[in-house]
mmCIF file of N, CA and C in Angstrom:
data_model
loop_
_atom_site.group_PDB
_atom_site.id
_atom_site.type_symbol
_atom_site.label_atom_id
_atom_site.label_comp_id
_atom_site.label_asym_id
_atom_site.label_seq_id
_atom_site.Cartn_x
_atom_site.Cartn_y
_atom_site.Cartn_z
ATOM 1 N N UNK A 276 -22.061 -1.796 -2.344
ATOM 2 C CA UNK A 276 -20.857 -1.738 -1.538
ATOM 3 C C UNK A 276 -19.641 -1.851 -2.462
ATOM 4 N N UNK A 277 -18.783 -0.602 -2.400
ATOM 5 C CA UNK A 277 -17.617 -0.991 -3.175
ATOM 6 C C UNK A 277 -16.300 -2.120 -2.671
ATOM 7 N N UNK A 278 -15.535 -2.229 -4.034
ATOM 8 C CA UNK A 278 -14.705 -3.398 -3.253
ATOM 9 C C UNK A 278 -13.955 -3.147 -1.867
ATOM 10 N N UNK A 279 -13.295 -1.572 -1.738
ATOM 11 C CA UNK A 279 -12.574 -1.566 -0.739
ATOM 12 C C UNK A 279 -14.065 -1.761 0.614
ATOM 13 N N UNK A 280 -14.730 -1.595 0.918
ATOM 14 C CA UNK A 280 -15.209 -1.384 1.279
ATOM 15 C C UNK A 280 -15.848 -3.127 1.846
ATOM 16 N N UNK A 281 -16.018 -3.626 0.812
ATOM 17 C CA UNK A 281 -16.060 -5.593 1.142
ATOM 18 C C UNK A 281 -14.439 -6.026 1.649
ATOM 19 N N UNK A 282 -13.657 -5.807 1.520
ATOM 20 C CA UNK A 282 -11.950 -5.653 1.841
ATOM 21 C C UNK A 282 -11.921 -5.328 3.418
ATOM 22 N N UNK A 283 -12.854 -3.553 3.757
ATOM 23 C CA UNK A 283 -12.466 -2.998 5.231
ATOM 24 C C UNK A 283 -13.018 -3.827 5.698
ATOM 25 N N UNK A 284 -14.454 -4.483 5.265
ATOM 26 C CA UNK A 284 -14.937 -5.389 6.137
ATOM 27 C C UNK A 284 -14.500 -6.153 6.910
ATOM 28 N N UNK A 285 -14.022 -7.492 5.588
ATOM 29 C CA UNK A 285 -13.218 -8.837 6.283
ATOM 30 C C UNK A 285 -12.271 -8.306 6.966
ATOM 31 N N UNK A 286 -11.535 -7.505 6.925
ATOM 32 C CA UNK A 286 -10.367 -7.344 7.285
ATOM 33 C C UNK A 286 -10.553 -7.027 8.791
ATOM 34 N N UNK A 287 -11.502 -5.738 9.019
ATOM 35 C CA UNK A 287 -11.622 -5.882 10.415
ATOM 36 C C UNK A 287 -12.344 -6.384 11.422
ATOM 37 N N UNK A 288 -12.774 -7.815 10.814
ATOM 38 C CA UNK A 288 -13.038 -9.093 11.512
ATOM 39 C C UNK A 288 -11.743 -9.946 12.436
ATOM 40 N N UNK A 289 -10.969 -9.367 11.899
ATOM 41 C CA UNK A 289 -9.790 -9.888 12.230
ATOM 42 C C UNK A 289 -9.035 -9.757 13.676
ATOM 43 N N UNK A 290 -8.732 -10.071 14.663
ATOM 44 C CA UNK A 290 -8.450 -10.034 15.687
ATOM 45 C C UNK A 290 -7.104 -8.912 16.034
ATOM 46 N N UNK A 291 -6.222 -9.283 15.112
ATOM 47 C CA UNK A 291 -5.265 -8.588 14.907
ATOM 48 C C UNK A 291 -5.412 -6.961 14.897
ATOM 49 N N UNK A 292 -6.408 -6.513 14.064
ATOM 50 C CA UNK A 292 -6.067 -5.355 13.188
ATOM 51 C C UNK A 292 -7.180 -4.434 13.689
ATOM 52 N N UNK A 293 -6.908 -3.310 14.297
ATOM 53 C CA UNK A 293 -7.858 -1.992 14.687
ATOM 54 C C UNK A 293 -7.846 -1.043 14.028
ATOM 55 N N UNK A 294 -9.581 -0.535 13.762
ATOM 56 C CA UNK A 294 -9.794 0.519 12.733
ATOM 57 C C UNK A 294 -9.815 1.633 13.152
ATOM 58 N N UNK A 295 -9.536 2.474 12.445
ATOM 59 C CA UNK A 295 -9.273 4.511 12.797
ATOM 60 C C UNK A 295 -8.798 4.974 11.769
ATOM 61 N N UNK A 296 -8.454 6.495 11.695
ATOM 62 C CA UNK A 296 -8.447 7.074 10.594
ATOM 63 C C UNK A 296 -7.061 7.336 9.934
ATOM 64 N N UNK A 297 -6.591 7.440 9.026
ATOM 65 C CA UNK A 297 -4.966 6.881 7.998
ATOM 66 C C UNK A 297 -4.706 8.600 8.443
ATOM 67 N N UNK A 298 -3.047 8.295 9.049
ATOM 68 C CA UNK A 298 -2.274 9.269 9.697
ATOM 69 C C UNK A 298 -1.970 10.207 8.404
ATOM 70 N N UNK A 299 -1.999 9.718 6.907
ATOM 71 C CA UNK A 299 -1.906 10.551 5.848
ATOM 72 C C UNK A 299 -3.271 11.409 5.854
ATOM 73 N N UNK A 300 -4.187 11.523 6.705
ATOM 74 C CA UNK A 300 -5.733 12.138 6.596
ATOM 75 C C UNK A 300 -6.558 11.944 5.681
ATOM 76 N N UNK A 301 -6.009 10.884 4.482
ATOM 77 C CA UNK A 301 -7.126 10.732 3.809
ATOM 78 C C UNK A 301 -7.508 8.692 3.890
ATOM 79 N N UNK A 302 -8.974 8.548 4.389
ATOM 80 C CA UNK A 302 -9.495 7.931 4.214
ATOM 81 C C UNK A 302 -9.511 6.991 5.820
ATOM 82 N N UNK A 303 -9.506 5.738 5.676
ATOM 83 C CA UNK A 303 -9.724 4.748 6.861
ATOM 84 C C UNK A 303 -8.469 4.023 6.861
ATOM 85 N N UNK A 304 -7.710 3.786 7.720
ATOM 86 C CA UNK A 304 -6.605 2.575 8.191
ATOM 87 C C UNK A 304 -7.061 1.439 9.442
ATOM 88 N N UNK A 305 -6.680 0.340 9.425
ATOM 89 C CA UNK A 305 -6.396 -0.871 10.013
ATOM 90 C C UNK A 305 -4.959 -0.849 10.417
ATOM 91 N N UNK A 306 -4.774 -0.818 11.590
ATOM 92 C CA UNK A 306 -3.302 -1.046 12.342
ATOM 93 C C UNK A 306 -3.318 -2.144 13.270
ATOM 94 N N UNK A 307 -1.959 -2.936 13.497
ATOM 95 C CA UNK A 307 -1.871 -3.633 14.444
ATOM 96 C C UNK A 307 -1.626 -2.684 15.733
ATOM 97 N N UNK A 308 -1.162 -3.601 16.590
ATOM 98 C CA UNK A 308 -0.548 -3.240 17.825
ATOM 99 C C UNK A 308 0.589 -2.318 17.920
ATOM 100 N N UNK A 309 1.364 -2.674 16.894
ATOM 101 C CA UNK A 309 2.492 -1.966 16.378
ATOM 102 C C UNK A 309 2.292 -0.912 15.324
ATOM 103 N N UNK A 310 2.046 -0.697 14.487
ATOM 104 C CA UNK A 310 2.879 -0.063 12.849
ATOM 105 C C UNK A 310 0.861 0.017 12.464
ATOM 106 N N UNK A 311 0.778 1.118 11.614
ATOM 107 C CA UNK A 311 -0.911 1.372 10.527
ATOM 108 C C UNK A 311 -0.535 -0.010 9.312
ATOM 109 N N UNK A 312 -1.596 -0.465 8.914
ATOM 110 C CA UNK A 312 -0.768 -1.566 8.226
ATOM 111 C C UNK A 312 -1.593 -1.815 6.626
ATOM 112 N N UNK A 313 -2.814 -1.129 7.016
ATOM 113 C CA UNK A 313 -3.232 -1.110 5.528
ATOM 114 C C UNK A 313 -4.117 0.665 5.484
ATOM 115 N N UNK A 314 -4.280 1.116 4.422
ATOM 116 C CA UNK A 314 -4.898 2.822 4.372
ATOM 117 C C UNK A 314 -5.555 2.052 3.214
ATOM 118 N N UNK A 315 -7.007 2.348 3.423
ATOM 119 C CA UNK A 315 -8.352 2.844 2.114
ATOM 120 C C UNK A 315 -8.302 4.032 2.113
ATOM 121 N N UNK A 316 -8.148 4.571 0.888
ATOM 122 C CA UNK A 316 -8.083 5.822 0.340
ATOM 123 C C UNK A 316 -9.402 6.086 -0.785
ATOM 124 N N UNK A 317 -9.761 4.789 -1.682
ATOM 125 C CA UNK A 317 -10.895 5.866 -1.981
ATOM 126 C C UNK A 317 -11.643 4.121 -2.394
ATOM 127 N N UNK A 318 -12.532 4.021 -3.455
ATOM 128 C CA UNK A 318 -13.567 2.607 -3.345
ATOM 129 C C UNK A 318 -12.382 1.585 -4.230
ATOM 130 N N UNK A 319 -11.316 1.915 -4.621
ATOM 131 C CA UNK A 319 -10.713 1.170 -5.279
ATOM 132 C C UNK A 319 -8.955 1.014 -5.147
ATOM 133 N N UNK A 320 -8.500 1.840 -4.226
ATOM 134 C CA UNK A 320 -7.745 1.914 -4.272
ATOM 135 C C UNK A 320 -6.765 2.104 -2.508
ATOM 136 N N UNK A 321 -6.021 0.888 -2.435
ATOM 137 C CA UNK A 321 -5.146 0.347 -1.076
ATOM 138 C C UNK A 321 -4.263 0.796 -0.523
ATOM 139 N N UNK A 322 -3.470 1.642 0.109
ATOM 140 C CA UNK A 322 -1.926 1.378 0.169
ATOM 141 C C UNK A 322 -1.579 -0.178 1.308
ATOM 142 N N UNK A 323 -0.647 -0.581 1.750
ATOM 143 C CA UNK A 323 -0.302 -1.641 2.008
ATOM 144 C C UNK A 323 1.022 -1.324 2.688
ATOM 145 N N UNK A 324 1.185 -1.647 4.137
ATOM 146 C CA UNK A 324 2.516 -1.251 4.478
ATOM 147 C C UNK A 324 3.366 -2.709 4.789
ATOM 148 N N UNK A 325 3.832 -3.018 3.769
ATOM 149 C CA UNK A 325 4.455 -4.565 3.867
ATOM 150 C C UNK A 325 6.154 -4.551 4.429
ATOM 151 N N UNK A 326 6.778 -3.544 4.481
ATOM 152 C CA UNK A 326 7.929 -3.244 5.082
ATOM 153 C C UNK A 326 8.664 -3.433 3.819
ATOM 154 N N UNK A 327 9.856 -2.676 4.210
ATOM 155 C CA UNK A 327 11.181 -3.064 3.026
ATOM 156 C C UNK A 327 11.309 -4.086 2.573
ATOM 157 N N UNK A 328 11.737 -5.195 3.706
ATOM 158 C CA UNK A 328 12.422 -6.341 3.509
ATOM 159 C C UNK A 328 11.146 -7.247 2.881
ATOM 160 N N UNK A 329 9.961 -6.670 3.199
ATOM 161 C CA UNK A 329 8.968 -8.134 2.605
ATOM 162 C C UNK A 329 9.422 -7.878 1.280
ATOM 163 N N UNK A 330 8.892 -6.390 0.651
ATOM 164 C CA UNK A 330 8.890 -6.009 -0.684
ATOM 165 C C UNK A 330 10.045 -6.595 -1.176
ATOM 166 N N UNK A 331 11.585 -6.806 -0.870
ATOM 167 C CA UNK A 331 12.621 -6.869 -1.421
ATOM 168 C C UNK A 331 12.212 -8.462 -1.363
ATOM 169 N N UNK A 332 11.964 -8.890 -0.951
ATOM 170 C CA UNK A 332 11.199 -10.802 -0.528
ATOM 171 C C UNK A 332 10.708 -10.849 -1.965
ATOM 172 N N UNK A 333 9.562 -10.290 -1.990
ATOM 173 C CA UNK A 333 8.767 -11.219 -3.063
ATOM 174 C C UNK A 333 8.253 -10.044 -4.475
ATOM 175 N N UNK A 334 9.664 -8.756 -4.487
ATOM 176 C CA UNK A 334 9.493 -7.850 -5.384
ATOM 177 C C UNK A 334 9.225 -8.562 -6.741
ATOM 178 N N UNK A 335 9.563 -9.378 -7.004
ATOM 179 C CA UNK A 335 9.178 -10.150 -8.253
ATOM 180 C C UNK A 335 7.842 -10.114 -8.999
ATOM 181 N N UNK A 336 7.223 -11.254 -7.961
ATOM 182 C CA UNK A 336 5.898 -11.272 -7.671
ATOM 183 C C UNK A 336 4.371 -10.351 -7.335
ATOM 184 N N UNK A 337 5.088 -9.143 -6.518
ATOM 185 C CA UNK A 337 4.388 -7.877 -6.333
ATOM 186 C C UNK A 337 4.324 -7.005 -7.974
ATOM 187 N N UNK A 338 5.403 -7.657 -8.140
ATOM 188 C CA UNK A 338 5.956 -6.132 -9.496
ATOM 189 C C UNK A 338 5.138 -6.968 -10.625
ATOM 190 N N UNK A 339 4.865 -8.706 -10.565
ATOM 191 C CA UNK A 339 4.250 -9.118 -11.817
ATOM 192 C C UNK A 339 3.201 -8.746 -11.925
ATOM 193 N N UNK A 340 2.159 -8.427 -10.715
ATOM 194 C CA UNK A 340 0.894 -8.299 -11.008
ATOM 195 C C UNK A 340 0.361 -7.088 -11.525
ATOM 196 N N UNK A 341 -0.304 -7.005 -11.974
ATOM 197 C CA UNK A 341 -1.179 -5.804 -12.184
ATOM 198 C C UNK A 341 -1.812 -4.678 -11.405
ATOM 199 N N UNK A 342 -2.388 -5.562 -10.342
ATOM 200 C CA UNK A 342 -3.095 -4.754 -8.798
ATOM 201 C C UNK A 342 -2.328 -4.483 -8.126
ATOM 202 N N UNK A 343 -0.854 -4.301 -8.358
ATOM 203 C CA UNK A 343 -0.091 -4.106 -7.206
ATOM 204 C C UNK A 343 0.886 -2.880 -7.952
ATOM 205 N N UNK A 344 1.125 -1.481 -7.022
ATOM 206 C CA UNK A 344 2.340 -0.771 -7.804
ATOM 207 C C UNK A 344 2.887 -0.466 -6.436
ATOM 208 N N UNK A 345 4.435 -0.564 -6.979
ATOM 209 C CA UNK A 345 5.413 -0.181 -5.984
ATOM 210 C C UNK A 345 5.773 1.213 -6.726
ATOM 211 N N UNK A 346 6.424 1.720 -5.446
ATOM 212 C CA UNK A 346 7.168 2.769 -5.696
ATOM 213 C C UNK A 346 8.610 2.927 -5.033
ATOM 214 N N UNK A 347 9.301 2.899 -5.863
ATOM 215 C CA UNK A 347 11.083 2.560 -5.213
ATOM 216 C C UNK A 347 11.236 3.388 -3.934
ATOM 217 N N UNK A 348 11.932 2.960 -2.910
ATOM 218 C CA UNK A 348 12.386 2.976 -1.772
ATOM 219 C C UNK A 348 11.266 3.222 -0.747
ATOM 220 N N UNK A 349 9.930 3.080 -1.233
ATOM 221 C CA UNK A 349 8.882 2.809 -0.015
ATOM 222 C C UNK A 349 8.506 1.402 0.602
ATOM 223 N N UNK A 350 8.081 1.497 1.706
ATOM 224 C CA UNK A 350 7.630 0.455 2.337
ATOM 225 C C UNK A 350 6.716 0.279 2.338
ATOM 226 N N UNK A 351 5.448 0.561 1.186
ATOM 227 C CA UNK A 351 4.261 0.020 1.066
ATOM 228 C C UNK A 351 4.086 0.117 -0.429
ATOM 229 N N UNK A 352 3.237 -0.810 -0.135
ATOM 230 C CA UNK A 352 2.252 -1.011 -1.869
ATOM 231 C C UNK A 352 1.007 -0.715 -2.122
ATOM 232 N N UNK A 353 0.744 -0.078 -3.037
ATOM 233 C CA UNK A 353 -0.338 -0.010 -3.669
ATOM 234 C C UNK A 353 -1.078 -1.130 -4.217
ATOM 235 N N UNK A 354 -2.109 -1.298 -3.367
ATOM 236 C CA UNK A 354 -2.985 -2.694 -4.473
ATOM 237 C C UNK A 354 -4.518 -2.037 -5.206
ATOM 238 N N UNK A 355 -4.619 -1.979 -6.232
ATOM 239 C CA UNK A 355 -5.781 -1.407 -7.082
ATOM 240 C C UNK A 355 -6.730 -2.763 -7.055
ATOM 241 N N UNK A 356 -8.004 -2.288 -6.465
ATOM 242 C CA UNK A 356 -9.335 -3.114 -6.370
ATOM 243 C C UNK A 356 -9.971 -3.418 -7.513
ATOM 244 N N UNK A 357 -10.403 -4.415 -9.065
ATOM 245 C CA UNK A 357 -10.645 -4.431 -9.336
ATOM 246 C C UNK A 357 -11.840 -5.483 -9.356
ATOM 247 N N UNK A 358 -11.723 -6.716 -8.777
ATOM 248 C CA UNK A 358 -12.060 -7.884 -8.806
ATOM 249 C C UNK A 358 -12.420 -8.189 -7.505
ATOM 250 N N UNK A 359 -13.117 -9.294 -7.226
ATOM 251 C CA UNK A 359 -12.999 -9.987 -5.424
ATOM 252 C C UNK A 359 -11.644 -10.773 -5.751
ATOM 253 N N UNK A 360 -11.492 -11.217 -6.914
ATOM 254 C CA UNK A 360 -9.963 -12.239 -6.716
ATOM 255 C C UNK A 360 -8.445 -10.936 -6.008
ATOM 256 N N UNK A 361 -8.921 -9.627 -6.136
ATOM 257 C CA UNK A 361 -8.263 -8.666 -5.430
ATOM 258 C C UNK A 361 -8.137 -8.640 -4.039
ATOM 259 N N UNK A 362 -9.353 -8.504 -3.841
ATOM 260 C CA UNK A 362 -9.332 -8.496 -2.456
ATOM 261 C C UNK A 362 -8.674 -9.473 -1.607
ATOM 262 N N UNK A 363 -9.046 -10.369 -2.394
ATOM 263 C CA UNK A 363 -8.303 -11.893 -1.916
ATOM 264 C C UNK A 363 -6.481 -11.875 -1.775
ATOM 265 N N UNK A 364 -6.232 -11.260 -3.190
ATOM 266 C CA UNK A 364 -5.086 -10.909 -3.306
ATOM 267 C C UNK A 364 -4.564 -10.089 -1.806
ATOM 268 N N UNK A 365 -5.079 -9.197 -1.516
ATOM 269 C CA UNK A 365 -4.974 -7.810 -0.242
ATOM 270 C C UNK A 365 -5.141 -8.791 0.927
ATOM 271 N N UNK A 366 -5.809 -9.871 1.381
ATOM 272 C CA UNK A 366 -6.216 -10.138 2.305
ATOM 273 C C UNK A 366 -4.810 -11.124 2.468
ATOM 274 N N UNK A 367 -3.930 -11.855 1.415
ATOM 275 C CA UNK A 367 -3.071 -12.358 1.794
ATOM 276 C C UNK A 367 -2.152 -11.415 2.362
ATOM 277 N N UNK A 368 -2.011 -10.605 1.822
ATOM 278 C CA UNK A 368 -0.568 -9.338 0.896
ATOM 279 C C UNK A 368 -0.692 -9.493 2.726
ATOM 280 N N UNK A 369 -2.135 -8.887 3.587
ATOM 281 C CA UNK A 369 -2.261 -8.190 4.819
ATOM 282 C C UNK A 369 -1.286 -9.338 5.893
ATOM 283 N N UNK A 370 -2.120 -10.730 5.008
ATOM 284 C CA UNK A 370 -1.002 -11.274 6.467
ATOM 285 C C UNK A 370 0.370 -11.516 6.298
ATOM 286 N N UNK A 371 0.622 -11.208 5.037
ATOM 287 C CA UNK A 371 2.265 -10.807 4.825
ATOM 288 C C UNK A 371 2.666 -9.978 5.545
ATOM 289 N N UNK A 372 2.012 -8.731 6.361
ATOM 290 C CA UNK A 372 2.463 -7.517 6.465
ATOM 291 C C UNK A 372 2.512 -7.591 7.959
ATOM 292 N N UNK A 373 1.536 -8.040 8.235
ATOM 293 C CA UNK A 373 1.675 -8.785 9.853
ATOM 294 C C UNK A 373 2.355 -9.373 10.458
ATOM 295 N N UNK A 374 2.863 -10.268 9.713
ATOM 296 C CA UNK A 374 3.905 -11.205 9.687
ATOM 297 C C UNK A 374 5.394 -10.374 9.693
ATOM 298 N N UNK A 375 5.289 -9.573 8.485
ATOM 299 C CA UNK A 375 6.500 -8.595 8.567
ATOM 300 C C UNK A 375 6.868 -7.945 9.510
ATOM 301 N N UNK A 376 5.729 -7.027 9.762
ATOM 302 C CA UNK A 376 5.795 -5.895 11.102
ATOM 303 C C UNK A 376 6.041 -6.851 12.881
ATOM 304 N N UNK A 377 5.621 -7.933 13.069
ATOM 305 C CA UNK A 377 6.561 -8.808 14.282
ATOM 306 C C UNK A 377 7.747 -9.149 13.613
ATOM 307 N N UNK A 378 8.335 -9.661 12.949
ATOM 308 C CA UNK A 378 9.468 -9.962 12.719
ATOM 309 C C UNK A 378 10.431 -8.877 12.114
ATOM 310 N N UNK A 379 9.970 -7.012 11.933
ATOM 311 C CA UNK A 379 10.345 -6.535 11.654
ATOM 312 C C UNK A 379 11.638 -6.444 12.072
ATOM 313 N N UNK A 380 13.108 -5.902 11.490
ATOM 314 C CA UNK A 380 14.347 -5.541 12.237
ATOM 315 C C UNK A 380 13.922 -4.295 13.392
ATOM 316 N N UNK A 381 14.756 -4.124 14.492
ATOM 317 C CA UNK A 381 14.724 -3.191 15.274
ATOM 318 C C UNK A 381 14.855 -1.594 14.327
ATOM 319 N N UNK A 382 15.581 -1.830 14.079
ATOM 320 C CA UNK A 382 16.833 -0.631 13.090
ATOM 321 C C UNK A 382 15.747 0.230 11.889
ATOM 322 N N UNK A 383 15.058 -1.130 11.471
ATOM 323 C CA UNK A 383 14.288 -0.498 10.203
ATOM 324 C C UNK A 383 13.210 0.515 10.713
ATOM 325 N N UNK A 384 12.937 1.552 10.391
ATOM 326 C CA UNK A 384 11.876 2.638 10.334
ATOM 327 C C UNK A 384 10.686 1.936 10.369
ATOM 328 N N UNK A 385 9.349 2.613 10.710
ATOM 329 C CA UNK A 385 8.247 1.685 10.718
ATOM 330 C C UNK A 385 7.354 2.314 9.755
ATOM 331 N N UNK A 386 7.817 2.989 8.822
ATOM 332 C CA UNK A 386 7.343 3.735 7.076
ATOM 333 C C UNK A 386 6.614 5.381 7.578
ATOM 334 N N UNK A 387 7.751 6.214 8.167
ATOM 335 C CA UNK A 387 7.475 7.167 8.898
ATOM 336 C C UNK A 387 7.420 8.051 7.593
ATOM 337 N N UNK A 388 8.014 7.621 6.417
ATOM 338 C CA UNK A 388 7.809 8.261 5.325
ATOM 339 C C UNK A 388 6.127 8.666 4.793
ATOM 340 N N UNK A 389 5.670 7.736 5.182
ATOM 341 C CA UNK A 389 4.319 7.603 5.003
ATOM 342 C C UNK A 389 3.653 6.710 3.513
ATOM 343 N N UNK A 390 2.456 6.673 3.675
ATOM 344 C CA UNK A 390 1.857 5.409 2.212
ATOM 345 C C UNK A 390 2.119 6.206 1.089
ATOM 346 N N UNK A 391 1.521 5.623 0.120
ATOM 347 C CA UNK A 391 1.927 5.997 -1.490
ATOM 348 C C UNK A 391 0.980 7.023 -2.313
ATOM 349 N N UNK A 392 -0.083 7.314 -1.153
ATOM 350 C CA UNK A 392 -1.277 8.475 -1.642
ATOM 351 C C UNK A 392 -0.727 9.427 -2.339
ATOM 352 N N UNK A 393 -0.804 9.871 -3.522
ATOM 353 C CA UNK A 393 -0.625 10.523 -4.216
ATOM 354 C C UNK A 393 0.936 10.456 -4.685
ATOM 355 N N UNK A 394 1.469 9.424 -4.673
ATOM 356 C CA UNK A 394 2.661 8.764 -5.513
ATOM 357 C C UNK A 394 2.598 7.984 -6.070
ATOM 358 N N UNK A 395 1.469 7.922 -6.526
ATOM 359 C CA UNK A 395 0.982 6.515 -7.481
ATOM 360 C C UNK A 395 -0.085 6.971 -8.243
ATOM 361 N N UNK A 396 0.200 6.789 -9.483
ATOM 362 C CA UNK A 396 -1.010 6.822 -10.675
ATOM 363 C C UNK A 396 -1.528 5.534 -11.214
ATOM 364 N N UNK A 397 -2.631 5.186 -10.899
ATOM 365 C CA UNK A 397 -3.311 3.904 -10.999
ATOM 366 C C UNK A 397 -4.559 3.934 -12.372
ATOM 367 N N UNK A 398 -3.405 3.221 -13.535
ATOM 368 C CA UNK A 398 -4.419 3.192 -14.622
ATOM 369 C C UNK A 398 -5.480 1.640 -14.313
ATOM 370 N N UNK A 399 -6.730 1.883 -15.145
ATOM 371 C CA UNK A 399 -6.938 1.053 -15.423
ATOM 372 C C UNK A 399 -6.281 -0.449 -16.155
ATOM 373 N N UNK A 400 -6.463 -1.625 -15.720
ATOM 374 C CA UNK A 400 -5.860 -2.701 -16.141
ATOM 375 C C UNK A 400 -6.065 -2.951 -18.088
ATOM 376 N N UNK A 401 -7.409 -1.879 -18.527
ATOM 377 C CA UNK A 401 -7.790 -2.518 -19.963
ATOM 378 C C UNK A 401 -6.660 -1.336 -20.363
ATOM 379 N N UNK A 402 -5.988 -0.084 -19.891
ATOM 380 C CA UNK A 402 -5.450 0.734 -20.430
ATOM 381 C C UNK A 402 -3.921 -0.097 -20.334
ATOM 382 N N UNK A 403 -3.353 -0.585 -19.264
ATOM 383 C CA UNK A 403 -2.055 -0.875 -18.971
ATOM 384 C C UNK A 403 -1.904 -2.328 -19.988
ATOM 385 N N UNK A 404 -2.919 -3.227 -20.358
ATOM 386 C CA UNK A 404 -3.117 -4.160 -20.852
ATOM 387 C C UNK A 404 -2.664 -3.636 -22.609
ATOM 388 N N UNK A 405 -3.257 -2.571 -23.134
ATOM 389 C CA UNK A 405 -2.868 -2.512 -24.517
ATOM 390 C C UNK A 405 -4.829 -1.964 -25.052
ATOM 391 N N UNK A 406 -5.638 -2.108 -24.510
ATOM 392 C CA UNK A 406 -6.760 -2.014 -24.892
ATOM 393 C C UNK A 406 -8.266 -2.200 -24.041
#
């Protein structure tokens, strides 16, 4: 079983979050009630729809890690599966995003732009590392 795949699991244990297929057509999404809120796209790789304002929240922190790539003026993130401490990582990021999407502003878009599939080039961590 790949990681995303231990990830779709827990995740849609979750009361919150219903599974069907990512409005970008590639792969599986989890949506709330409201807003698609996470897209599996392939065994390793996430998008994450955390809203503007989370990202601008804790851009710091998203931007330090490794498993995580933003892409300027989107409302989701990319988290790259390498580890279970990843998933773990994703499983918080998710109730960040939950959290976001009820307390979203009225005004703000609900990422009609769409996820980061194919706006993101996801190296390996031993390549981005130096070796």
């Amino acid at each position: 079983m790949t990681l995303a795949q231990r990830a779709l699991e827990r995740l849609q244990a979750w009361p919150d979050l219903m599974a069907g297929p990512a409005s970008c057509g590639t792969g599986r999404a989890l949506r709330s009630v409201r807003d698609e809120i996470v897209h599996f796209h392939s065994a390793r790789d996430v998008d994450l729809h955390l809203t503007r304002q989370a990202i601008q929240r804790f851009h710091y922190d998203l931007a330090g890690s490794s498993a995580i790539h933003l892409v300027p003026g989107s409302s989701w993130a990319t988290v790259h599966l390498d580890c279970e401490a990843d998933i773990d990582l994703l499983l918080s990021l998710v109730s960040i995003a939950l959290k976001a999407h009820q307390t979203r502003p009225a005004g703000e878009e609900p990422g009609l732009a769409g996820c980061n599939f194919h706006r993101v080039a996801v190296l390996p961590r031993d390549a981005v590392a130096g070796g």
